[in-house]
Amino acid sequence: MHDLILVLKKDEIKKKTEIIAHEISSYYQDRELIVIGVLKGSFIFLSDLVRKLTIPVKVDFIRVCSYGYSDSSSESINLTKGIEIDVKNKDVLVIEDIVDTGLTLSWIVDYLKAFNPKTLRVCTLIDKIERRKATIKIDYAGHVAEKGFLVGYGLDYAEDYRGLPDIYHLKL
Ligand code: IMP
Ligand code: MG
């Protein structure tokens, strides 16, 4: 068992999710939005977020694996599940749990651009800025964190802690 330090309580996550959902609902009003969750980490955030949207939405998922393990973000990315909905000429919003170096998200953006969506925006629950390597525009971020390894509310450490309702800093 690791030392876990509380970073975001579930009530704060809820508030932040509501704010983002409101922004997204206004921005995409009268449009047909497809949200694409990045598995596995985004599954809880996405499910809470879509229930707060006041616009119709279609949901798809993508899964990428990075070589490396646990706390190390990847240099090398492998697609293990691609999109199943046709996004050509559609408004697409990628939903991430956390952006660290940005390499995963920038790979995903390139992958999705190849399907010629009408628009492509990015939403993450946590924008962790210290180790950013890729230049990437994040359109919606729930919470900005300087650094540290975070777990809970979908985020894992070697597949543990995803089910925690709050978000913690895990001391390695
Ligand atoms: P990036 O490519 O470095 O931006 O890393 C992106 C992916 O690494 C995220 O989608 C997470 O799956 C994982 N990751 C990065 N930082 C953390 C963290 O603090 N906790 C849990 N997973 C993380
Ligand atoms: Mg992720």
mmCIF file of N, CA and C in Angstrom, residues 10-86:
data_model
loop_
_atom_site.group_PDB
_atom_site.id
_atom_site.type_symbol
_atom_site.label_atom_id
_atom_site.label_comp_id
_atom_site.label_asym_id
_atom_site.label_seq_id
_atom_site.Cartn_x
_atom_site.Cartn_y
_atom_site.Cartn_z
ATOM 1 N N LYS A 10 -14.242 14.373 -4.124
ATOM 2 C CA LYS A 10 -15.256 14.090 -5.144
ATOM 3 C C LYS A 10 -16.204 15.264 -5.383
ATOM 4 N N ASP A 11 -16.469 16.058 -4.358
ATOM 5 C CA ASP A 11 -17.335 17.229 -4.543
ATOM 6 C C ASP A 11 -16.691 18.276 -5.457
ATOM 7 N N GLU A 12 -15.367 18.424 -5.309
ATOM 8 C CA GLU A 12 -14.646 19.374 -6.178
ATOM 9 C C GLU A 12 -14.623 18.847 -7.607
ATOM 10 N N ILE A 13 -14.404 17.546 -7.752
ATOM 11 C CA ILE A 13 -14.411 16.942 -9.090
ATOM 12 C C ILE A 13 -15.779 17.166 -9.732
ATOM 13 N N LYS A 14 -16.821 16.997 -8.939
ATOM 14 C CA LYS A 14 -18.186 17.162 -9.433
ATOM 15 C C LYS A 14 -18.392 18.600 -9.925
ATOM 16 N N LYS A 15 -17.949 19.562 -9.120
ATOM 17 C CA LYS A 15 -18.102 20.971 -9.501
ATOM 18 C C LYS A 15 -17.358 21.290 -10.792
ATOM 19 N N LYS A 16 -16.119 20.809 -10.865
ATOM 20 C CA LYS A 16 -15.288 21.066 -12.046
ATOM 21 C C LYS A 16 -15.912 20.417 -13.281
ATOM 22 N N THR A 17 -16.466 19.224 -13.095
ATOM 23 C CA THR A 17 -17.109 18.516 -14.208
ATOM 24 C C THR A 17 -18.339 19.295 -14.684
ATOM 25 N N GLU A 18 -19.084 19.844 -13.743
ATOM 26 C CA GLU A 18 -20.280 20.619 -14.104
ATOM 27 C C GLU A 18 -19.906 21.879 -14.890
ATOM 28 N N ILE A 19 -18.814 22.526 -14.474
ATOM 29 C CA ILE A 19 -18.376 23.744 -15.177
ATOM 30 C C ILE A 19 -17.991 23.407 -16.620
ATOM 31 N N ILE A 20 -17.191 22.349 -16.773
ATOM 32 C CA ILE A 20 -16.780 21.935 -18.123
ATOM 33 C C ILE A 20 -17.996 21.538 -18.958
ATOM 34 N N ALA A 21 -18.905 20.789 -18.362
ATOM 35 C CA ALA A 21 -20.088 20.317 -19.095
ATOM 36 C C ALA A 21 -20.907 21.512 -19.589
ATOM 37 N N HIS A 22 -20.965 22.554 -18.773
ATOM 38 C CA HIS A 22 -21.703 23.759 -19.150
ATOM 39 C C HIS A 22 -21.026 24.444 -20.354
ATOM 40 N N GLU A 23 -19.702 24.572 -20.276
ATOM 41 C CA GLU A 23 -18.947 25.189 -21.387
ATOM 42 C C GLU A 23 -19.130 24.396 -22.675
ATOM 43 N N ILE A 24 -19.022 23.075 -22.561
ATOM 44 C CA ILE A 24 -19.142 22.211 -23.740
ATOM 45 C C ILE A 24 -20.555 22.313 -24.319
ATOM 46 N N SER A 25 -21.544 22.282 -23.444
ATOM 47 C CA SER A 25 -22.941 22.345 -23.911
ATOM 48 C C SER A 25 -23.216 23.661 -24.638
ATOM 49 N N SER A 26 -22.635 24.774 -24.154
ATOM 50 C CA SER A 26 -22.854 26.055 -24.840
ATOM 51 C C SER A 26 -22.115 26.091 -26.169
ATOM 52 N N TYR A 27 -20.869 25.626 -26.141
ATOM 53 C CA TYR A 27 -20.046 25.703 -27.359
ATOM 54 C C TYR A 27 -20.644 24.883 -28.504
ATOM 55 N N TYR A 28 -21.147 23.702 -28.178
ATOM 56 C CA TYR A 28 -21.629 22.780 -29.220
ATOM 57 C C TYR A 28 -23.151 22.827 -29.402
ATOM 58 N N GLN A 29 -23.773 23.882 -28.898
ATOM 59 C CA GLN A 29 -25.222 23.973 -29.011
ATOM 60 C C GLN A 29 -25.668 23.838 -30.468
ATOM 61 N N ASP A 30 -26.716 23.068 -30.687
ATOM 62 C CA ASP A 30 -27.266 22.836 -32.024
ATOM 63 C C ASP A 30 -26.303 22.107 -32.957
ATOM 64 N N ARG A 31 -25.304 21.454 -32.379
ATOM 65 C CA ARG A 31 -24.415 20.642 -33.211
ATOM 66 C C ARG A 31 -24.454 19.206 -32.711
ATOM 67 N N GLU A 32 -23.875 18.331 -33.517
ATOM 68 C CA GLU A 32 -23.927 16.908 -33.160
ATOM 69 C C GLU A 32 -22.548 16.470 -32.680
ATOM 70 N N LEU A 33 -22.417 16.274 -31.388
ATOM 71 C CA LEU A 33 -21.105 16.028 -30.804
ATOM 72 C C LEU A 33 -20.807 14.534 -30.631
ATOM 73 N N ILE A 34 -19.581 14.172 -30.995
ATOM 74 C CA ILE A 34 -19.096 12.813 -30.703
ATOM 75 C C ILE A 34 -17.958 12.939 -29.697
ATOM 76 N N VAL A 35 -18.128 12.334 -28.528
ATOM 77 C CA VAL A 35 -17.024 12.334 -27.564
ATOM 78 C C VAL A 35 -16.293 11.008 -27.670
ATOM 79 N N ILE A 36 -14.979 11.091 -27.613
ATOM 80 C CA ILE A 36 -14.147 9.897 -27.704
ATOM 81 C C ILE A 36 -13.289 9.800 -26.450
ATOM 82 N N GLY A 37 -13.624 8.832 -25.613
ATOM 83 C CA GLY A 37 -12.898 8.630 -24.364
ATOM 84 C C GLY A 37 -11.648 7.804 -24.611
ATOM 85 N N VAL A 38 -10.593 8.188 -23.916
ATOM 86 C CA VAL A 38 -9.343 7.434 -24.018
ATOM 87 C C VAL A 38 -9.311 6.437 -22.859
ATOM 88 N N LEU A 39 -9.408 5.163 -23.205
ATOM 89 C CA LEU A 39 -9.409 4.097 -22.190
ATOM 90 C C LEU A 39 -8.003 3.859 -21.669
ATOM 91 N N LYS A 40 -7.855 3.406 -20.410
ATOM 92 C CA LYS A 40 -8.997 3.152 -19.561
ATOM 93 C C LYS A 40 -9.295 4.340 -18.650
ATOM 94 N N GLY A 41 -8.303 5.190 -18.458
ATOM 95 C CA GLY A 41 -8.360 6.188 -17.389
ATOM 96 C C GLY A 41 -9.539 7.142 -17.408
ATOM 97 N N SER A 42 -10.128 7.396 -18.601
ATOM 98 C CA SER A 42 -11.171 8.427 -18.686
ATOM 99 C C SER A 42 -12.573 7.896 -18.405
ATOM 100 N N PHE A 43 -12.701 6.576 -18.104
ATOM 101 C CA PHE A 43 -14.059 6.004 -18.100
ATOM 102 C C PHE A 43 -14.988 6.616 -17.056
ATOM 103 N N ILE A 44 -14.480 6.995 -15.911
ATOM 104 C CA ILE A 44 -15.352 7.552 -14.869
ATOM 105 C C ILE A 44 -15.666 9.019 -15.173
ATOM 106 N N PHE A 45 -14.635 9.771 -15.528
ATOM 107 C CA PHE A 45 -14.828 11.188 -15.881
ATOM 108 C C PHE A 45 -15.813 11.307 -17.042
ATOM 109 N N LEU A 46 -15.618 10.501 -18.079
ATOM 110 C CA LEU A 46 -16.500 10.571 -19.248
ATOM 111 C C LEU A 46 -17.943 10.263 -18.856
ATOM 112 N N SER A 47 -18.124 9.245 -18.024
ATOM 113 C CA SER A 47 -19.503 8.854 -17.700
ATOM 114 C C SER A 47 -20.187 9.925 -16.851
ATOM 115 N N ASP A 48 -19.441 10.598 -15.985
ATOM 116 C CA ASP A 48 -20.035 11.708 -15.231
ATOM 117 C C ASP A 48 -20.270 12.918 -16.132
ATOM 118 N N LEU A 49 -19.307 13.191 -17.009
ATOM 119 C CA LEU A 49 -19.403 14.369 -17.885
ATOM 120 C C LEU A 49 -20.598 14.287 -18.838
ATOM 121 N N VAL A 50 -20.752 13.167 -19.519
ATOM 122 C CA VAL A 50 -21.839 13.105 -20.528
ATOM 123 C C VAL A 50 -23.223 13.236 -19.881
ATOM 124 N N ARG A 51 -23.324 12.818 -18.621
ATOM 125 C CA ARG A 51 -24.620 12.947 -17.947
ATOM 126 C C ARG A 51 -24.926 14.379 -17.544
ATOM 127 N N LYS A 52 -23.913 15.230 -17.594
ATOM 128 C CA LYS A 52 -24.132 16.650 -17.270
ATOM 129 C C LYS A 52 -24.316 17.501 -18.528
ATOM 130 N N LEU A 53 -24.086 16.936 -19.702
ATOM 131 C CA LEU A 53 -24.250 17.702 -20.939
ATOM 132 C C LEU A 53 -25.734 17.892 -21.223
ATOM 133 N N THR A 54 -26.067 19.053 -21.776
ATOM 134 C CA THR A 54 -27.468 19.305 -22.103
ATOM 135 C C THR A 54 -27.696 19.232 -23.615
ATOM 136 N N ILE A 55 -26.697 18.695 -24.333
ATOM 137 C CA ILE A 55 -26.814 18.519 -25.782
ATOM 138 C C ILE A 55 -26.753 17.026 -26.082
ATOM 139 N N PRO A 56 -27.298 16.589 -27.238
ATOM 140 C CA PRO A 56 -27.194 15.174 -27.585
ATOM 141 C C PRO A 56 -25.747 14.810 -27.892
ATOM 142 N N VAL A 57 -25.364 13.620 -27.531
ATOM 143 C CA VAL A 57 -23.968 13.243 -27.703
ATOM 144 C C VAL A 57 -23.866 11.762 -28.073
ATOM 145 N N LYS A 58 -22.904 11.455 -28.938
ATOM 146 C CA LYS A 58 -22.585 10.055 -29.231
ATOM 147 C C LYS A 58 -21.240 9.748 -28.559
ATOM 148 N N VAL A 59 -21.071 8.497 -28.131
ATOM 149 C CA VAL A 59 -19.877 8.146 -27.361
ATOM 150 C C VAL A 59 -19.099 7.024 -28.050
ATOM 151 N N ASP A 60 -17.813 7.214 -28.153
ATOM 152 C CA ASP A 60 -16.935 6.149 -28.648
ATOM 153 C C ASP A 60 -15.678 6.127 -27.773
ATOM 154 N N PHE A 61 -14.896 5.081 -27.941
ATOM 155 C CA PHE A 61 -13.673 4.958 -27.145
ATOM 156 C C PHE A 61 -12.493 4.586 -28.032
ATOM 157 N N ILE A 62 -11.336 4.937 -27.539
ATOM 158 C CA ILE A 62 -10.093 4.571 -28.187
ATOM 159 C C ILE A 62 -9.199 4.057 -27.071
ATOM 160 N N ARG A 63 -8.322 3.127 -27.399
ATOM 161 C CA ARG A 63 -7.377 2.695 -26.369
ATOM 162 C C ARG A 63 -5.982 2.665 -26.964
ATOM 163 N N VAL A 64 -5.072 3.284 -26.263
ATOM 164 C CA VAL A 64 -3.683 3.260 -26.698
ATOM 165 C C VAL A 64 -2.834 2.743 -25.557
ATOM 166 N N CYS A 65 -1.780 2.038 -25.902
ATOM 167 C CA CYS A 65 -0.856 1.562 -24.890
ATOM 168 C C CYS A 65 0.480 2.221 -25.144
ATOM 169 N N SER A 66 1.110 2.550 -24.046
ATOM 170 C CA SER A 66 2.436 3.119 -24.196
ATOM 171 C C SER A 66 3.428 2.120 -23.634
ATOM 172 N N TYR A 67 4.540 2.016 -24.297
ATOM 173 C CA TYR A 67 5.591 1.162 -23.753
ATOM 174 C C TYR A 67 6.170 1.872 -22.561
ATOM 175 N N GLY A 68 6.528 1.111 -21.577
ATOM 176 C CA GLY A 68 6.931 1.731 -20.317
ATOM 177 C C GLY A 68 5.921 1.242 -19.305
ATOM 178 N N TYR A 69 6.090 1.553 -18.068
ATOM 179 C CA TYR A 69 5.205 0.986 -17.077
ATOM 180 C C TYR A 69 4.847 1.967 -15.985
ATOM 181 N N SER A 70 3.683 1.769 -15.435
ATOM 182 C CA SER A 70 3.210 2.465 -14.235
ATOM 183 C C SER A 70 3.347 3.978 -14.305
ATOM 184 N N ASP A 71 4.402 4.500 -13.765
ATOM 185 C CA ASP A 71 4.470 5.941 -13.590
ATOM 186 C C ASP A 71 5.195 6.636 -14.729
ATOM 187 N N SER A 72 5.740 5.866 -15.660
ATOM 188 C CA SER A 72 6.493 6.526 -16.724
ATOM 189 C C SER A 72 5.611 6.715 -17.941
ATOM 190 N N SER A 73 5.458 7.921 -18.384
ATOM 191 C CA SER A 73 4.672 8.170 -19.588
ATOM 192 C C SER A 73 5.545 7.840 -20.783
ATOM 193 N N SER A 74 4.840 7.605 -21.882
ATOM 194 C CA SER A 74 5.506 6.897 -22.960
ATOM 195 C C SER A 74 6.128 7.759 -24.028
ATOM 196 N N GLU A 75 7.070 7.218 -24.653
ATOM 197 C CA GLU A 75 7.652 7.819 -25.848
ATOM 198 C C GLU A 75 7.059 7.109 -27.061
ATOM 199 N N SER A 76 6.601 5.855 -26.856
ATOM 200 C CA SER A 76 6.208 5.038 -27.978
ATOM 201 C C SER A 76 4.780 4.541 -27.788
ATOM 202 N N ILE A 77 3.912 4.826 -28.758
ATOM 203 C CA ILE A 77 2.486 4.606 -28.561
ATOM 204 C C ILE A 77 1.934 3.596 -29.560
ATOM 205 N N ASN A 78 1.060 2.743 -29.053
ATOM 206 C CA ASN A 78 0.518 1.648 -29.820
ATOM 207 C C ASN A 78 -1.008 1.673 -29.705
ATOM 208 N N LEU A 79 -1.708 1.723 -30.842
ATOM 209 C CA LEU A 79 -3.176 1.745 -30.811
ATOM 210 C C LEU A 79 -3.686 0.322 -30.619
ATOM 211 N N THR A 80 -4.478 0.085 -29.563
ATOM 212 C CA THR A 80 -5.021 -1.266 -29.371
ATOM 213 C C THR A 80 -6.526 -1.323 -29.616
ATOM 214 N N LYS A 81 -7.176 -0.158 -29.670
ATOM 215 C CA LYS A 81 -8.586 -0.106 -30.066
ATOM 216 C C LYS A 81 -8.849 1.234 -30.727
ATOM 217 N N GLY A 82 -9.261 1.170 -31.976
ATOM 218 C CA GLY A 82 -9.534 2.401 -32.720
ATOM 219 C C GLY A 82 -10.996 2.807 -32.598
ATOM 220 N N ILE A 83 -11.354 3.915 -33.250
ATOM 221 C CA ILE A 83 -12.749 4.382 -33.201
ATOM 222 C C ILE A 83 -13.642 3.471 -34.046
ATOM 223 N N GLU A 84 -14.928 3.438 -33.688
ATOM 224 C CA GLU A 84 -15.903 2.633 -34.424
ATOM 225 C C GLU A 84 -16.967 3.502 -35.075
ATOM 226 N N ILE A 85 -17.147 4.727 -34.585
ATOM 227 C CA ILE A 85 -18.111 5.650 -35.188
ATOM 228 C C ILE A 85 -17.392 6.448 -36.285
ATOM 229 N N ASP A 86 -18.101 6.690 -37.384
ATOM 230 C CA ASP A 86 -17.537 7.496 -38.467
ATOM 231 C C ASP A 86 -17.545 8.971 -38.045
#
